[in-house]
PDB file of C-alpha atoms and ligand atoms in Angstrom:
ATOM      1  CA  MET A   1      31.899  -3.838   3.430  1.00  0.00           C
ATOM      2  CA  SER A   2      33.361  -0.535   2.227  1.00  0.00           C
ATOM      3  CA  ASP A   3      31.576   2.754   2.898  1.00  0.00           C
ATOM      4  CA  ALA A   4      30.651   2.987  -0.747  1.00  0.00           C
ATOM      5  CA  ASP A   5      29.131  -0.515  -0.673  1.00  0.00           C
ATOM      6  CA  ARG A   6      27.277   0.298   2.477  1.00  0.00           C
ATOM      7  CA  ARG A   7      25.846   3.470   0.948  1.00  0.00           C
ATOM      8  CA  GLN A   8      24.721   1.449  -2.051  1.00  0.00           C
ATOM      9  CA  ALA A   9      23.065  -1.105   0.212  1.00  0.00           C
ATOM     10  CA  VAL A  10      20.799   1.597   1.665  1.00  0.00           C
ATOM     11  CA  ARG A  11      17.499   1.338  -0.129  1.00  0.00           C
ATOM     12  CA  THR A  12      15.046   4.100  -0.847  1.00  0.00           C
ATOM     13  CA  VAL A  13      11.542   3.209   0.268  1.00  0.00           C
ATOM     14  CA  LEU A  14       8.545   5.232  -0.893  1.00  0.00           C
ATOM     15  CA  LEU A  15       5.664   4.864   1.562  1.00  0.00           C
ATOM     16  CA  THR A  16       2.330   6.428   0.689  1.00  0.00           C
ATOM     17  CA  GLY A  17      -0.984   6.942   2.520  1.00  0.00           C
ATOM     18  CA  PHE A  18      -4.226   8.592   1.481  1.00  0.00           C
ATOM     19  CA  GLU A  19      -6.072  11.751   2.424  1.00  0.00           C
ATOM     20  CA  PRO A  20      -9.459  11.383   4.192  1.00  0.00           C
ATOM     21  CA  PHE A  21     -12.476  10.275   2.132  1.00  0.00           C
ATOM     22  CA  ASP A  22     -16.103   9.264   2.613  1.00  0.00           C
ATOM     23  CA  GLU A  23     -16.732  12.066   5.090  1.00  0.00           C
ATOM     24  CA  GLN A  24     -14.125  10.751   7.551  1.00  0.00           C
ATOM     25  CA  PRO A  25     -12.030  13.341   9.429  1.00  0.00           C
ATOM     26  CA  VAL A  26      -8.786  11.371   9.050  1.00  0.00           C
ATOM     27  CA  ASN A  27      -7.465   8.516   6.989  1.00  0.00           C
ATOM     28  CA  ALA A  28      -5.976   5.639   9.060  1.00  0.00           C
ATOM     29  CA  SER A  29      -3.417   4.948   6.340  1.00  0.00           C
ATOM     30  CA  TRP A  30      -1.919   8.445   6.510  1.00  0.00           C
ATOM     31  CA  ALA A  31      -1.943   8.376  10.323  1.00  0.00           C
ATOM     32  CA  ALA A  32       0.059   5.140  10.213  1.00  0.00           C
ATOM     33  CA  VAL A  33       2.481   6.496   7.568  1.00  0.00           C
ATOM     34  CA  GLN A  34       3.090   9.603   9.673  1.00  0.00           C
ATOM     35  CA  ALA A  35       3.705   7.459  12.760  1.00  0.00           C
ATOM     36  CA  VAL A  36       6.256   5.388  10.810  1.00  0.00           C
ATOM     37  CA  ALA A  37       8.013   8.494   9.529  1.00  0.00           C
ATOM     38  CA  SER A  38       8.237  10.211  12.925  1.00  0.00           C
ATOM     39  CA  ALA A  39      10.026   7.235  14.497  1.00  0.00           C
ATOM     40  CA  TRP A  40      12.096   6.231  11.432  1.00  0.00           C
ATOM     41  CA  GLU A  41      15.761   5.475  12.163  1.00  0.00           C
ATOM     42  CA  GLY A  42      16.818   3.950   8.854  1.00  0.00           C
ATOM     43  CA  PRO A  43      19.066   2.557   7.528  1.00  0.00           C
ATOM     44  CA  ASP A  44      16.769   2.709   4.474  1.00  0.00           C
ATOM     45  CA  ARG A  45      15.909   6.138   3.204  1.00  0.00           C
ATOM     46  CA  LEU A  46      12.229   6.719   3.759  1.00  0.00           C
ATOM     47  CA  LEU A  47      10.110   9.014   1.596  1.00  0.00           C
ATOM     48  CA  THR A  48       6.433   9.567   2.348  1.00  0.00           C
ATOM     49  CA  ARG A  49       3.676  11.003   0.212  1.00  0.00           C
ATOM     50  CA  GLN A  50       0.019  11.614   0.876  1.00  0.00           C
ATOM     51  CA  LEU A  51      -2.036  10.661  -2.183  1.00  0.00           C
ATOM     52  CA  PRO A  52      -5.371  12.265  -3.073  1.00  0.00           C
ATOM     53  CA  VAL A  53      -8.432   9.997  -3.062  1.00  0.00           C
ATOM     54  CA  SER A  54      -8.790  10.610  -6.777  1.00  0.00           C
ATOM     55  CA  PHE A  55      -8.677   8.025  -9.546  1.00  0.00           C
ATOM     56  CA  ARG A  56      -6.749  10.481 -11.708  1.00  0.00           C
ATOM     57  CA  GLY A  57      -4.722  12.308  -9.092  1.00  0.00           C
ATOM     58  CA  ALA A  58      -3.438   9.373  -7.031  1.00  0.00           C
ATOM     59  CA  ARG A  59      -1.763   7.605  -9.894  1.00  0.00           C
ATOM     60  CA  GLN A  60      -0.311  10.876 -11.173  1.00  0.00           C
ATOM     61  CA  ALA A  61       1.207  11.733  -7.779  1.00  0.00           C
ATOM     62  CA  LEU A  62       2.569   8.199  -7.496  1.00  0.00           C
ATOM     63  CA  ARG A  63       4.089   8.290 -10.956  1.00  0.00           C
ATOM     64  CA  THR A  64       5.757  11.649 -10.225  1.00  0.00           C
ATOM     65  CA  ALA A  65       7.167  10.430  -6.880  1.00  0.00           C
ATOM     66  CA  VAL A  66       8.567   7.249  -8.497  1.00  0.00           C
ATOM     67  CA  ALA A  67      10.113   9.193 -11.366  1.00  0.00           C
ATOM     68  CA  GLU A  68      11.707  11.758  -9.067  1.00  0.00           C
ATOM     69  CA  HIS A  69      13.113   9.416  -6.438  1.00  0.00           C
ATOM     70  CA  ALA A  70      13.661   6.062  -8.192  1.00  0.00           C
ATOM     71  CA  PRO A  71      12.743   4.057  -5.057  1.00  0.00           C
ATOM     72  CA  ASP A  72      13.746   0.436  -4.620  1.00  0.00           C
ATOM     73  CA  VAL A  73      10.539  -0.339  -2.748  1.00  0.00           C
ATOM     74  CA  VAL A  74       7.129   1.284  -3.131  1.00  0.00           C
ATOM     75  CA  LEU A  75       4.546   0.498  -0.493  1.00  0.00           C
ATOM     76  CA  CYS A  76       1.136   2.100  -0.828  1.00  0.00           C
ATOM     77  CA  VAL A  77      -1.187   2.021   2.141  1.00  0.00           C
ATOM     78  CA  GLY A  78      -4.950   2.591   2.258  1.00  0.00           C
ATOM     79  CA  GLU A  79      -7.693   2.453   4.825  1.00  0.00           C
ATOM     80  CA  ALA A  80     -10.267  -0.329   4.762  1.00  0.00           C
ATOM     81  CA  GLY A  81     -13.370   0.049   6.902  1.00  0.00           C
ATOM     82  CA  GLY A  82     -14.742  -3.198   8.302  1.00  0.00           C
ATOM     83  CA  ARG A  83     -11.385  -4.996   8.527  1.00  0.00           C
ATOM     84  CA  PHE A  84      -9.877  -6.308  11.754  1.00  0.00           C
ATOM     85  CA  ALA A  85      -6.376  -7.023  10.432  1.00  0.00           C
ATOM     86  CA  VAL A  86      -3.730  -5.473   8.279  1.00  0.00           C
ATOM     87  CA  GLY A  87      -4.351  -6.872   4.811  1.00  0.00           C
ATOM     88  CA  ILE A  88      -1.428  -7.446   2.490  1.00  0.00           C
ATOM     89  CA  GLU A  89      -2.932  -7.221  -0.965  1.00  0.00           C
ATOM     90  CA  ARG A  90      -1.913  -9.897  -3.413  1.00  0.00           C
ATOM     91  CA  VAL A  91      -3.789  -8.977  -6.616  1.00  0.00           C
ATOM     92  CA  ALA A  92      -4.369  -5.655  -8.397  1.00  0.00           C
ATOM     93  CA  LEU A  93      -7.306  -5.810 -10.768  1.00  0.00           C
ATOM     94  CA  ASN A  94      -7.681  -3.751 -13.950  1.00  0.00           C
ATOM     95  CA  LEU A  95     -11.154  -2.617 -12.997  1.00  0.00           C
ATOM     96  CA  ILE A  96     -12.819   0.450 -11.529  1.00  0.00           C
ATOM     97  CA  ASP A  97     -16.366   0.205 -10.174  1.00  0.00           C
ATOM     98  CA  ALA A  98     -16.898   3.126  -7.818  1.00  0.00           C
ATOM     99  CA  ARG A  99     -19.610   2.764  -5.148  1.00  0.00           C
ATOM    100  CA  ILE A 100     -19.070   6.381  -4.045  1.00  0.00           C
ATOM    101  CA  PRO A 101     -17.471   9.288  -5.959  1.00  0.00           C
ATOM    102  CA  ASP A 102     -13.801  10.002  -5.337  1.00  0.00           C
ATOM    103  CA  ASN A 103     -12.832  13.343  -3.755  1.00  0.00           C
ATOM    104  CA  GLU A 104     -13.038  15.020  -7.164  1.00  0.00           C
ATOM    105  CA  GLY A 105     -16.584  13.788  -7.762  1.00  0.00           C
ATOM    106  CA  SER A 106     -15.577  11.092 -10.252  1.00  0.00           C
ATOM    107  CA  ALA A 107     -17.381   7.748 -10.041  1.00  0.00           C
ATOM    108  CA  PRO A 108     -16.506   5.536 -13.013  1.00  0.00           C
ATOM    109  CA  VAL A 109     -18.353   2.229 -13.311  1.00  0.00           C
ATOM    110  CA  ASP A 110     -16.919  -0.825 -14.989  1.00  0.00           C
ATOM    111  CA  VAL A 111     -13.991   0.763 -16.721  1.00  0.00           C
ATOM    112  CA  PRO A 112     -10.386  -0.463 -16.787  1.00  0.00           C
ATOM    113  CA  VAL A 113      -7.686   1.313 -14.745  1.00  0.00           C
ATOM    114  CA  VAL A 114      -5.406   1.137 -17.811  1.00  0.00           C
ATOM    115  CA  ALA A 115      -7.152   0.438 -21.134  1.00  0.00           C
ATOM    116  CA  GLY A 116      -5.666  -2.509 -23.033  1.00  0.00           C
ATOM    117  CA  ALA A 117      -3.433  -3.568 -20.137  1.00  0.00           C
ATOM    118  CA  PRO A 118      -3.477  -7.040 -18.491  1.00  0.00           C
ATOM    119  CA  THR A 119      -6.496  -8.043 -16.372  1.00  0.00           C
ATOM    120  CA  ALA A 120      -4.444  -8.196 -13.154  1.00  0.00           C
ATOM    121  CA  PHE A 121      -0.991  -7.935 -11.662  1.00  0.00           C
ATOM    122  CA  PHE A 122       0.334  -9.660  -8.602  1.00  0.00           C
ATOM    123  CA  SER A 123       2.105  -7.697  -5.889  1.00  0.00           C
ATOM    124  CA  SER A 124       5.874  -7.931  -6.290  1.00  0.00           C
ATOM    125  CA  LEU A 125       6.361  -7.986  -2.547  1.00  0.00           C
ATOM    126  CA  PRO A 126       7.146 -11.373  -1.017  1.00  0.00           C
ATOM    127  CA  VAL A 127       3.646 -11.409   0.452  1.00  0.00           C
ATOM    128  CA  LYS A 128       4.078 -14.515   2.660  1.00  0.00           C
ATOM    129  CA  ALA A 129       7.454 -13.348   3.985  1.00  0.00           C
ATOM    130  CA  CYS A 130       5.791 -10.069   4.842  1.00  0.00           C
ATOM    131  CA  ILE A 131       2.983 -11.920   6.635  1.00  0.00           C
ATOM    132  CA  LEU A 132       5.526 -13.755   8.770  1.00  0.00           C
ATOM    133  CA  ALA A 133       7.370 -10.515   9.516  1.00  0.00           C
ATOM    134  CA  VAL A 134       4.209  -8.770  10.637  1.00  0.00           C
ATOM    135  CA  ARG A 135       3.075 -11.785  12.660  1.00  0.00           C
ATOM    136  CA  GLY A 136       6.332 -11.439  14.576  1.00  0.00           C
ATOM    137  CA  THR A 137       5.124  -8.059  15.844  1.00  0.00           C
ATOM    138  CA  GLY A 138       1.882  -9.550  17.181  1.00  0.00           C
ATOM    139  CA  VAL A 139      -0.246  -7.291  15.023  1.00  0.00           C
ATOM    140  CA  PRO A 140      -3.143  -9.154  13.286  1.00  0.00           C
ATOM    141  CA  VAL A 141      -2.350  -9.598   9.594  1.00  0.00           C
ATOM    142  CA  GLU A 142      -3.811 -11.543   6.662  1.00  0.00           C
ATOM    143  CA  VAL A 143      -3.310 -12.053   2.946  1.00  0.00           C
ATOM    144  CA  SER A 144      -6.029 -10.212   1.066  1.00  0.00           C
ATOM    145  CA  HIS A 145      -7.049 -11.333  -2.410  1.00  0.00           C
ATOM    146  CA  SER A 146      -9.043  -8.237  -3.279  1.00  0.00           C
ATOM    147  CA  ALA A 147      -8.161  -4.597  -2.809  1.00  0.00           C
ATOM    148  CA  GLY A 148     -11.716  -3.679  -3.910  1.00  0.00           C
ATOM    149  CA  THR A 149     -12.673  -1.728  -7.027  1.00  0.00           C
ATOM    150  CA  TYR A 150     -12.185   1.838  -5.778  1.00  0.00           C
ATOM    151  CA  VAL A 151      -9.204   4.237  -5.600  1.00  0.00           C
ATOM    152  CA  CYS A 152      -6.955   1.890  -3.617  1.00  0.00           C
ATOM    153  CA  ASN A 153      -7.178  -0.941  -6.128  1.00  0.00           C
ATOM    154  CA  ALA A 154      -6.814   1.531  -9.002  1.00  0.00           C
ATOM    155  CA  THR A 155      -3.678   3.014  -7.413  1.00  0.00           C
ATOM    156  CA  PHE A 156      -2.276  -0.444  -6.722  1.00  0.00           C
ATOM    157  CA  TYR A 157      -2.948  -1.479 -10.328  1.00  0.00           C
ATOM    158  CA  ALA A 158      -1.368   1.730 -11.663  1.00  0.00           C
ATOM    159  CA  LEU A 159       1.707   1.070  -9.489  1.00  0.00           C
ATOM    160  CA  MET A 160       2.128  -2.509 -10.664  1.00  0.00           C
ATOM    161  CA  HIS A 161       1.611  -1.435 -14.264  1.00  0.00           C
ATOM    162  CA  LEU A 162       4.269   1.241 -13.784  1.00  0.00           C
ATOM    163  CA  LEU A 163       6.718  -1.210 -12.213  1.00  0.00           C
ATOM    164  CA  ASP A 164       6.044  -3.958 -14.796  1.00  0.00           C
ATOM    165  CA  GLY A 165       9.368  -4.597 -16.516  1.00  0.00           C
ATOM    166  CA  ARG A 166      11.361  -3.117 -13.627  1.00  0.00           C
ATOM    167  CA  PRO A 167      12.257  -6.266 -11.695  1.00  0.00           C
ATOM    168  CA  GLY A 168      14.637  -4.326  -9.458  1.00  0.00           C
ATOM    169  CA  VAL A 169      11.781  -2.432  -7.850  1.00  0.00           C
ATOM    170  CA  ARG A 170       9.340  -4.111  -5.495  1.00  0.00           C
ATOM    171  CA  GLY A 171       5.886  -2.702  -5.061  1.00  0.00           C
ATOM    172  CA  GLY A 172       2.736  -3.551  -3.272  1.00  0.00           C
ATOM    173  CA  PHE A 173      -0.329  -2.410  -1.394  1.00  0.00           C
ATOM    174  CA  VAL A 174      -1.510  -2.808   2.187  1.00  0.00           C
ATOM    175  CA  HIS A 175      -4.885  -1.980   3.698  1.00  0.00           C
ATOM    176  CA  VAL A 176      -5.037  -1.004   7.381  1.00  0.00           C
ATOM    177  CA  PRO A 177      -8.209  -0.959   9.507  1.00  0.00           C
ATOM    178  CA  ARG A 178      -9.751   2.331  10.629  1.00  0.00           C
ATOM    179  CA  THR A 179      -8.457   3.898  13.817  1.00  0.00           C
ATOM    180  CA  PRO A 180     -10.427   3.443  17.089  1.00  0.00           C
ATOM    181  CA  GLU A 181     -11.200   7.233  16.948  1.00  0.00           C
ATOM    182  CA  GLN A 182     -13.012   6.711  13.644  1.00  0.00           C
ATOM    183  CA  VAL A 183     -15.111   3.745  14.700  1.00  0.00           C
ATOM    184  CA  ALA A 184     -17.754   3.895  17.442  1.00  0.00           C
ATOM    185  CA  ASP A 185     -18.690   0.291  17.028  1.00  0.00           C
ATOM    186  CA  GLY A 186     -16.827  -2.169  14.796  1.00  0.00           C
ATOM    187  CA  PRO A 187     -13.323  -3.270  13.894  1.00  0.00           C
ATOM    188  CA  SER A 188     -10.408  -0.889  14.290  1.00  0.00           C
ATOM    189  CA  MET A 189      -6.685  -0.860  14.980  1.00  0.00           C
ATOM    190  CA  ALA A 190      -4.513   1.549  16.967  1.00  0.00           C
ATOM    191  CA  THR A 191      -2.275   3.689  14.716  1.00  0.00           C
ATOM    192  CA  ALA A 192       0.827   2.548  16.651  1.00  0.00           C
ATOM    193  CA  ASP A 193       0.003  -1.085  15.811  1.00  0.00           C
ATOM    194  CA  ALA A 194      -0.590  -0.353  12.135  1.00  0.00           C
ATOM    195  CA  ALA A 195       2.720   1.525  12.056  1.00  0.00           C
ATOM    196  CA  ARG A 196       4.560  -1.377  13.680  1.00  0.00           C
ATOM    197  CA  ALA A 197       3.160  -3.679  11.046  1.00  0.00           C
ATOM    198  CA  LEU A 198       4.231  -1.342   8.240  1.00  0.00           C
ATOM    199  CA  VAL A 199       7.799  -1.137   9.576  1.00  0.00           C
ATOM    200  CA  ALA A 200       8.069  -4.944   9.757  1.00  0.00           C
ATOM    201  CA  LEU A 201       6.627  -5.231   6.286  1.00  0.00           C
ATOM    202  CA  MET A 202       9.001  -2.722   4.796  1.00  0.00           C
ATOM    203  CA  ARG A 203      11.983  -4.493   6.331  1.00  0.00           C
ATOM    204  CA  ALA A 204      10.805  -7.798   4.799  1.00  0.00           C
ATOM    205  CA  ALA A 205      10.093  -6.283   1.366  1.00  0.00           C
ATOM    206  CA  GLY A 206      13.465  -7.305  -0.044  1.00  0.00           C
ATOM    207  CA  ALA A 207      13.389 -10.834   1.387  1.00  0.00           C
ATOM    208  CA  ASP A 208      12.944 -14.044  -0.579  1.00  0.00           C
ATOM    209  CA  GLU A 209       9.421 -15.410  -0.704  1.00  0.00           C
ATOM    210  CA  VAL A 210       8.594 -18.269   1.687  1.00  0.00           C
ATOM    211  CA  ARG A 211       6.123 -21.147   1.405  1.00  0.00           C
ATOM    212  CA  LEU A 212       3.227 -20.557   3.772  1.00  0.00           C
ATOM    213  CA  SER A 213      -0.467 -21.190   3.342  1.00  0.00           C
ATOM    214  CA  GLY A 214      -2.517 -17.972   3.264  1.00  0.00           C
ATOM    215  CA  GLY A 215      -5.443 -19.051   1.149  1.00  0.00           C
ATOM    216  CA  VAL A 216      -9.208 -18.975   1.673  1.00  0.00           C
ATOM    217  CA  GLU A 217     -12.019 -21.199   0.418  1.00  0.00           C
ATOM    218  CA  ASP A 218     -14.587 -18.562  -0.496  1.00  0.00           C
TER     219      ASP A 218
HETATM  220  N1  PCA B 301      -9.226   3.618   1.017  1.00  0.00           N
HETATM  221  C1  PCA B 301     -10.021   3.636  -0.207  1.00  0.00           C
HETATM  222  C2  PCA B 301      -9.461   4.787  -0.997  1.00  0.00           C
HETATM  223  C3  PCA B 301      -8.591   5.544  -0.099  1.00  0.00           C
HETATM  224  C4  PCA B 301      -8.439   4.700   1.114  1.00  0.00           C
HETATM  225  O1  PCA B 301      -7.703   4.955   2.047  1.00  0.00           O
HETATM  226  C5  PCA B 301     -10.029   2.293  -0.935  1.00  0.00           C
HETATM  227  O2  PCA B 301      -9.848   1.267  -0.274  1.00  0.00           O
HETATM  228  O3  PCA B 301     -10.162   2.270  -2.172  1.00  0.00           O
END
């Protein structure tokens, strides 16, 4: 491989996390993204962005970052209270139904993320290959079939809508559990574990999909 080829083989990965919301002092997703960035050794070029917990602002910030940096992979990460495992989201739904207002006070109910756009998009990550890669780290991981109806799902949908028709760019969304510091009693995951999972996932993002059962009955 020539130097020029090698340079071309280096991908740009955009990794995003969210600011705190719901009266939490931190957001586990941003803590994990920061942990990944501080230990990053390449070879991929890593860009990180903290997104606002805002229906309007998150998608705008994401669109700007994608336009500026033309990443090959976009991985958005959010925090999910009540989960034990890293959840690789499979489906982005064109629906907002806010249980609590976003950080700008906006709480839309039963409106589309993008009016007139398809009902749903699938992640363009090889979800099962990513599951296998994360399993290899020993961190608990599962396929998730719903990213909810709040800012994370809306951002995931906006991302997949943006990347629709750009087959060269892979994008997806991952939820991480809250950190042990956030949770007195209930499921949590150490930031270092969430970060390890994210690194494995990013490395698998360009892989071919594999056949592996990840379904649920209910
Ligand atoms: N989790 C929320 C929004 C921001 C975050 O980290 C969600 O799951 O929608």
